């Protein structure tokens, strides 16, 4: 799909490591795999691509993608303080940047779906949010002691298992009735746990 640029060098010089890891790398990988997915779909009848998002996409400061998070800033996109939980509540560059990266993945899925549908492609794309999952992802994140206590004793008990957190991805990968252009996520406990179900896009 030529609609998706593959200028790796320029893309990898943009933004900070967080944005590169959470979004730009997904963008580049999808762009590189498009010809292979089209070839697979031509032989087997379909091919699938699943993007990973997060419930954090709903906590963006302005509720939409902001250009400044996707421009070159010498790797400096703002606040590098240790606070994450409180920064999300009262406002902070690091948490908002994380939210932007996750929103970007869901928007990318919708855009890719529209382009594929327009050209009559048999490639299907999905997005998944794992909810709150008990993984080792945050083991090396330094948090202020109060945030660490809240995470360990308030939030973590509400999280689901890592295995249950894979349900949205598995639906996109394997379910026969999975619908392309859909984001699958749990809606129980404020989006932290439960069966992965379709979530319609928000305006």
mmCIF file of C-alpha atoms in Angstrom:
data_model
loop_
_atom_site.group_PDB
_atom_site.id
_atom_site.type_symbol
_atom_site.label_atom_id
_atom_site.label_comp_id
_atom_site.label_asym_id
_atom_site.label_seq_id
_atom_site.Cartn_x
_atom_site.Cartn_y
_atom_site.Cartn_z
ATOM 1 C CA UNK A 1 0.000 0.000 0.000
ATOM 2 C CA UNK A 2 1.797 3.088 -1.220
ATOM 3 C CA UNK A 3 -0.450 5.297 0.907
ATOM 4 C CA UNK A 4 1.721 4.417 3.909
ATOM 5 C CA UNK A 5 5.235 5.929 3.645
ATOM 6 C CA UNK A 6 8.228 3.799 4.563
ATOM 7 C CA UNK A 7 10.844 6.475 5.181
ATOM 8 C CA UNK A 8 12.308 4.754 8.222
ATOM 9 C CA UNK A 9 15.202 7.124 8.754
ATOM 10 C CA UNK A 10 13.028 10.227 8.918
ATOM 11 C CA UNK A 11 10.356 8.593 11.057
ATOM 12 C CA UNK A 12 12.815 7.223 13.577
ATOM 13 C CA UNK A 13 14.335 10.674 14.079
ATOM 14 C CA UNK A 14 10.964 12.055 15.137
ATOM 15 C CA UNK A 15 9.849 12.534 18.698
ATOM 16 C CA UNK A 16 10.905 10.632 21.777
ATOM 17 C CA UNK A 17 11.536 6.961 22.481
ATOM 18 C CA UNK A 18 8.054 6.551 23.955
ATOM 19 C CA UNK A 19 6.323 7.723 20.782
ATOM 20 C CA UNK A 20 8.670 5.663 18.611
ATOM 21 C CA UNK A 21 8.039 2.520 20.640
ATOM 22 C CA UNK A 22 4.289 2.871 21.097
ATOM 23 C CA UNK A 23 3.263 4.202 17.700
ATOM 24 C CA UNK A 24 5.872 4.919 15.025
ATOM 25 C CA UNK A 25 7.289 1.395 15.141
ATOM 26 C CA UNK A 26 3.757 0.006 14.629
ATOM 27 C CA UNK A 27 3.291 2.378 11.695
ATOM 28 C CA UNK A 28 6.549 1.317 10.040
ATOM 29 C CA UNK A 29 5.943 -2.394 10.591
ATOM 30 C CA UNK A 30 2.426 -2.186 9.137
ATOM 31 C CA UNK A 31 3.729 -0.289 6.115
ATOM 32 C CA UNK A 32 6.446 -2.867 5.485
ATOM 33 C CA UNK A 33 4.059 -5.798 5.905
ATOM 34 C CA UNK A 34 1.313 -4.466 3.634
ATOM 35 C CA UNK A 35 2.633 -6.126 0.441
ATOM 36 C CA UNK A 36 3.040 -9.446 2.265
ATOM 37 C CA UNK A 37 -0.453 -9.245 3.754
ATOM 38 C CA UNK A 38 -1.930 -8.496 0.338
ATOM 39 C CA UNK A 39 -0.068 -11.481 -1.108
ATOM 40 C CA UNK A 40 -1.328 -13.722 1.700
ATOM 41 C CA UNK A 41 -4.912 -12.517 1.233
ATOM 42 C CA UNK A 42 -4.715 -13.232 -2.492
ATOM 43 C CA UNK A 43 -3.814 -16.861 -1.751
ATOM 44 C CA UNK A 44 -5.880 -17.676 1.355
ATOM 45 C CA UNK A 45 -8.770 -15.220 1.080
ATOM 46 C CA UNK A 46 -7.741 -12.913 3.921
ATOM 47 C CA UNK A 47 -4.892 -11.601 6.057
ATOM 48 C CA UNK A 48 -5.085 -9.831 9.405
ATOM 49 C CA UNK A 49 -3.272 -7.083 11.269
ATOM 50 C CA UNK A 50 -3.964 -6.219 14.922
ATOM 51 C CA UNK A 51 -2.791 -2.974 16.520
ATOM 52 C CA UNK A 52 -2.399 -2.525 20.273
ATOM 53 C CA UNK A 53 -3.999 0.493 21.898
ATOM 54 C CA UNK A 54 -4.979 1.298 25.484
ATOM 55 C CA UNK A 55 -7.764 2.794 27.528
ATOM 56 C CA UNK A 56 -5.346 5.684 28.034
ATOM 57 C CA UNK A 57 -6.337 6.900 24.564
ATOM 58 C CA UNK A 58 -9.404 8.426 26.243
ATOM 59 C CA UNK A 59 -7.303 10.546 28.617
ATOM 60 C CA UNK A 60 -5.693 12.812 26.018
ATOM 61 C CA UNK A 61 -5.644 16.418 27.135
ATOM 62 C CA UNK A 62 -7.621 17.677 24.124
ATOM 63 C CA UNK A 63 -9.366 14.416 23.145
ATOM 64 C CA UNK A 64 -7.807 14.374 19.675
ATOM 65 C CA UNK A 65 -4.392 13.843 18.081
ATOM 66 C CA UNK A 66 -2.109 16.841 18.511
ATOM 67 C CA UNK A 67 0.422 17.582 15.811
ATOM 68 C CA UNK A 68 3.122 18.624 18.287
ATOM 69 C CA UNK A 69 3.515 15.066 19.554
ATOM 70 C CA UNK A 70 4.406 13.822 16.073
ATOM 71 C CA UNK A 71 6.895 16.495 15.032
ATOM 72 C CA UNK A 72 10.649 16.689 15.405
ATOM 73 C CA UNK A 73 11.703 18.187 18.719
ATOM 74 C CA UNK A 74 15.137 16.694 19.100
ATOM 75 C CA UNK A 75 13.624 13.888 21.144
ATOM 76 C CA UNK A 76 12.135 16.330 23.657
ATOM 77 C CA UNK A 77 8.347 16.178 23.770
ATOM 78 C CA UNK A 78 7.833 17.703 27.178
ATOM 79 C CA UNK A 79 7.594 16.735 30.843
ATOM 80 C CA UNK A 80 9.908 13.915 31.885
ATOM 81 C CA UNK A 81 8.869 13.849 35.531
ATOM 82 C CA UNK A 82 8.285 10.540 37.294
ATOM 83 C CA UNK A 83 4.600 11.102 38.012
ATOM 84 C CA UNK A 84 2.196 9.160 35.799
ATOM 85 C CA UNK A 85 -1.078 8.606 37.663
ATOM 86 C CA UNK A 86 -1.365 12.099 39.107
ATOM 87 C CA UNK A 87 -0.092 13.642 35.888
ATOM 88 C CA UNK A 88 -2.971 12.000 34.051
ATOM 89 C CA UNK A 89 -5.445 13.571 36.476
ATOM 90 C CA UNK A 90 -3.987 17.059 36.821
ATOM 91 C CA UNK A 91 -2.156 17.240 33.497
ATOM 92 C CA UNK A 92 1.346 16.198 32.518
ATOM 93 C CA UNK A 93 3.432 15.843 29.375
ATOM 94 C CA UNK A 94 4.531 12.261 29.923
ATOM 95 C CA UNK A 95 1.054 10.869 30.551
ATOM 96 C CA UNK A 96 -0.517 12.930 27.767
ATOM 97 C CA UNK A 97 2.230 11.821 25.391
ATOM 98 C CA UNK A 98 1.534 8.189 26.279
ATOM 99 C CA UNK A 99 -2.182 8.754 25.700
ATOM 100 C CA UNK A 100 -1.458 10.333 22.322
ATOM 101 C CA UNK A 101 0.608 7.325 21.259
ATOM 102 C CA UNK A 102 -2.234 4.947 22.118
ATOM 103 C CA UNK A 103 -4.880 7.114 20.474
ATOM 104 C CA UNK A 104 -2.680 7.243 17.373
ATOM 105 C CA UNK A 105 -2.718 3.448 17.105
ATOM 106 C CA UNK A 106 -6.504 3.263 17.136
ATOM 107 C CA UNK A 107 -6.803 6.120 14.632
ATOM 108 C CA UNK A 108 -4.236 4.384 12.418
ATOM 109 C CA UNK A 109 -6.351 1.228 12.447
ATOM 110 C CA UNK A 110 -9.489 3.106 11.375
ATOM 111 C CA UNK A 111 -7.598 4.944 8.623
ATOM 112 C CA UNK A 112 -5.985 1.758 7.341
ATOM 113 C CA UNK A 113 -9.351 -0.027 7.353
ATOM 114 C CA UNK A 114 -10.921 2.727 5.247
ATOM 115 C CA UNK A 115 -8.079 2.660 2.721
ATOM 116 C CA UNK A 116 -8.179 -1.125 2.448
ATOM 117 C CA UNK A 117 -11.949 -1.153 1.998
ATOM 118 C CA UNK A 118 -11.738 1.541 -0.677
ATOM 119 C CA UNK A 119 -9.397 -0.587 -2.778
ATOM 120 C CA UNK A 120 -11.367 -3.801 -2.261
ATOM 121 C CA UNK A 121 -8.611 -5.435 -0.241
ATOM 122 C CA UNK A 122 -9.141 -8.691 1.653
ATOM 123 C CA UNK A 123 -6.775 -7.587 4.414
ATOM 124 C CA UNK A 124 -8.558 -7.047 7.732
ATOM 125 C CA UNK A 125 -7.334 -4.733 10.483
ATOM 126 C CA UNK A 126 -8.289 -4.611 14.142
ATOM 127 C CA UNK A 127 -7.297 -2.833 17.318
ATOM 128 C CA UNK A 128 -7.212 -4.167 20.871
ATOM 129 C CA UNK A 129 -7.091 -2.712 24.371
ATOM 130 C CA UNK A 130 -6.015 -5.276 27.019
ATOM 131 C CA UNK A 131 -7.664 -3.545 29.956
ATOM 132 C CA UNK A 132 -5.777 -3.558 33.212
ATOM 133 C CA UNK A 133 -3.588 -6.663 32.972
ATOM 134 C CA UNK A 134 -1.203 -8.041 35.575
ATOM 135 C CA UNK A 135 2.013 -8.167 33.558
ATOM 136 C CA UNK A 136 5.625 -7.180 34.207
ATOM 137 C CA UNK A 137 5.288 -4.097 31.995
ATOM 138 C CA UNK A 138 5.548 -1.635 34.866
ATOM 139 C CA UNK A 139 8.185 -3.433 36.914
ATOM 140 C CA UNK A 140 10.922 -0.971 36.003
ATOM 141 C CA UNK A 141 8.843 2.205 36.086
ATOM 142 C CA UNK A 142 9.844 4.546 38.900
ATOM 143 C CA UNK A 143 6.842 6.136 40.587
ATOM 144 C CA UNK A 144 6.534 8.453 43.585
ATOM 145 C CA UNK A 145 5.750 6.376 46.666
ATOM 146 C CA UNK A 146 2.095 7.444 46.887
ATOM 147 C CA UNK A 147 1.431 6.532 43.263
ATOM 148 C CA UNK A 148 3.194 3.207 43.802
ATOM 149 C CA UNK A 149 0.916 2.483 46.769
ATOM 150 C CA UNK A 150 -2.193 3.362 44.759
ATOM 151 C CA UNK A 151 -1.070 1.169 41.893
ATOM 152 C CA UNK A 152 -0.194 -1.826 44.069
ATOM 153 C CA UNK A 153 -3.068 -1.777 46.556
ATOM 154 C CA UNK A 154 -5.932 -0.043 44.727
ATOM 155 C CA UNK A 155 -5.583 -0.582 40.980
ATOM 156 C CA UNK A 156 -3.736 -3.900 40.712
ATOM 157 C CA UNK A 157 -6.398 -5.875 42.638
ATOM 158 C CA UNK A 158 -8.922 -4.788 39.993
ATOM 159 C CA UNK A 159 -6.726 -5.904 37.096
ATOM 160 C CA UNK A 160 -7.346 -9.122 35.203
ATOM 161 C CA UNK A 161 -4.773 -11.767 34.350
ATOM 162 C CA UNK A 162 -2.288 -11.273 31.536
ATOM 163 C CA UNK A 163 -3.948 -14.171 29.726
ATOM 164 C CA UNK A 164 -7.366 -12.492 29.862
ATOM 165 C CA UNK A 165 -5.738 -9.300 28.637
ATOM 166 C CA UNK A 166 -4.900 -11.012 25.340
ATOM 167 C CA UNK A 167 -8.559 -11.641 24.442
ATOM 168 C CA UNK A 168 -8.953 -8.575 22.234
ATOM 169 C CA UNK A 169 -5.847 -9.464 20.251
ATOM 170 C CA UNK A 170 -6.892 -13.104 19.940
ATOM 171 C CA UNK A 171 -10.308 -12.107 18.605
ATOM 172 C CA UNK A 172 -8.685 -9.956 15.941
ATOM 173 C CA UNK A 173 -6.225 -12.701 15.080
ATOM 174 C CA UNK A 174 -8.465 -15.755 15.083
ATOM 175 C CA UNK A 175 -12.200 -15.198 15.561
ATOM 176 C CA UNK A 176 -14.162 -16.110 12.440
ATOM 177 C CA UNK A 177 -16.773 -13.428 13.109
ATOM 178 C CA UNK A 178 -14.276 -10.645 13.934
ATOM 179 C CA UNK A 179 -15.129 -7.468 12.051
ATOM 180 C CA UNK A 180 -12.419 -5.450 10.346
ATOM 181 C CA UNK A 181 -12.168 -1.842 11.489
ATOM 182 C CA UNK A 182 -13.265 -2.646 15.048
ATOM 183 C CA UNK A 183 -11.552 -2.015 18.382
ATOM 184 C CA UNK A 184 -12.044 -4.830 20.908
ATOM 185 C CA UNK A 185 -11.710 -4.108 24.618
ATOM 186 C CA UNK A 186 -13.119 -4.955 28.060
ATOM 187 C CA UNK A 187 -15.728 -2.595 29.467
ATOM 188 C CA UNK A 188 -16.048 -3.966 33.014
ATOM 189 C CA UNK A 189 -14.582 -2.137 36.030
ATOM 190 C CA UNK A 190 -14.203 1.050 34.038
ATOM 191 C CA UNK A 191 -12.447 -0.701 31.173
ATOM 192 C CA UNK A 192 -10.026 -2.638 33.386
ATOM 193 C CA UNK A 193 -11.451 -6.146 33.056
ATOM 194 C CA UNK A 194 -14.048 -8.337 31.416
ATOM 195 C CA UNK A 195 -14.734 -9.926 28.032
ATOM 196 C CA UNK A 196 -13.289 -8.131 25.015
ATOM 197 C CA UNK A 197 -16.203 -6.650 23.075
ATOM 198 C CA UNK A 198 -16.517 -4.321 20.066
ATOM 199 C CA UNK A 199 -16.281 -0.656 20.948
ATOM 200 C CA UNK A 200 -17.580 1.739 18.268
ATOM 201 C CA UNK A 201 -15.366 4.711 17.373
ATOM 202 C CA UNK A 202 -16.021 7.969 19.168
ATOM 203 C CA UNK A 203 -16.514 11.217 17.200
#
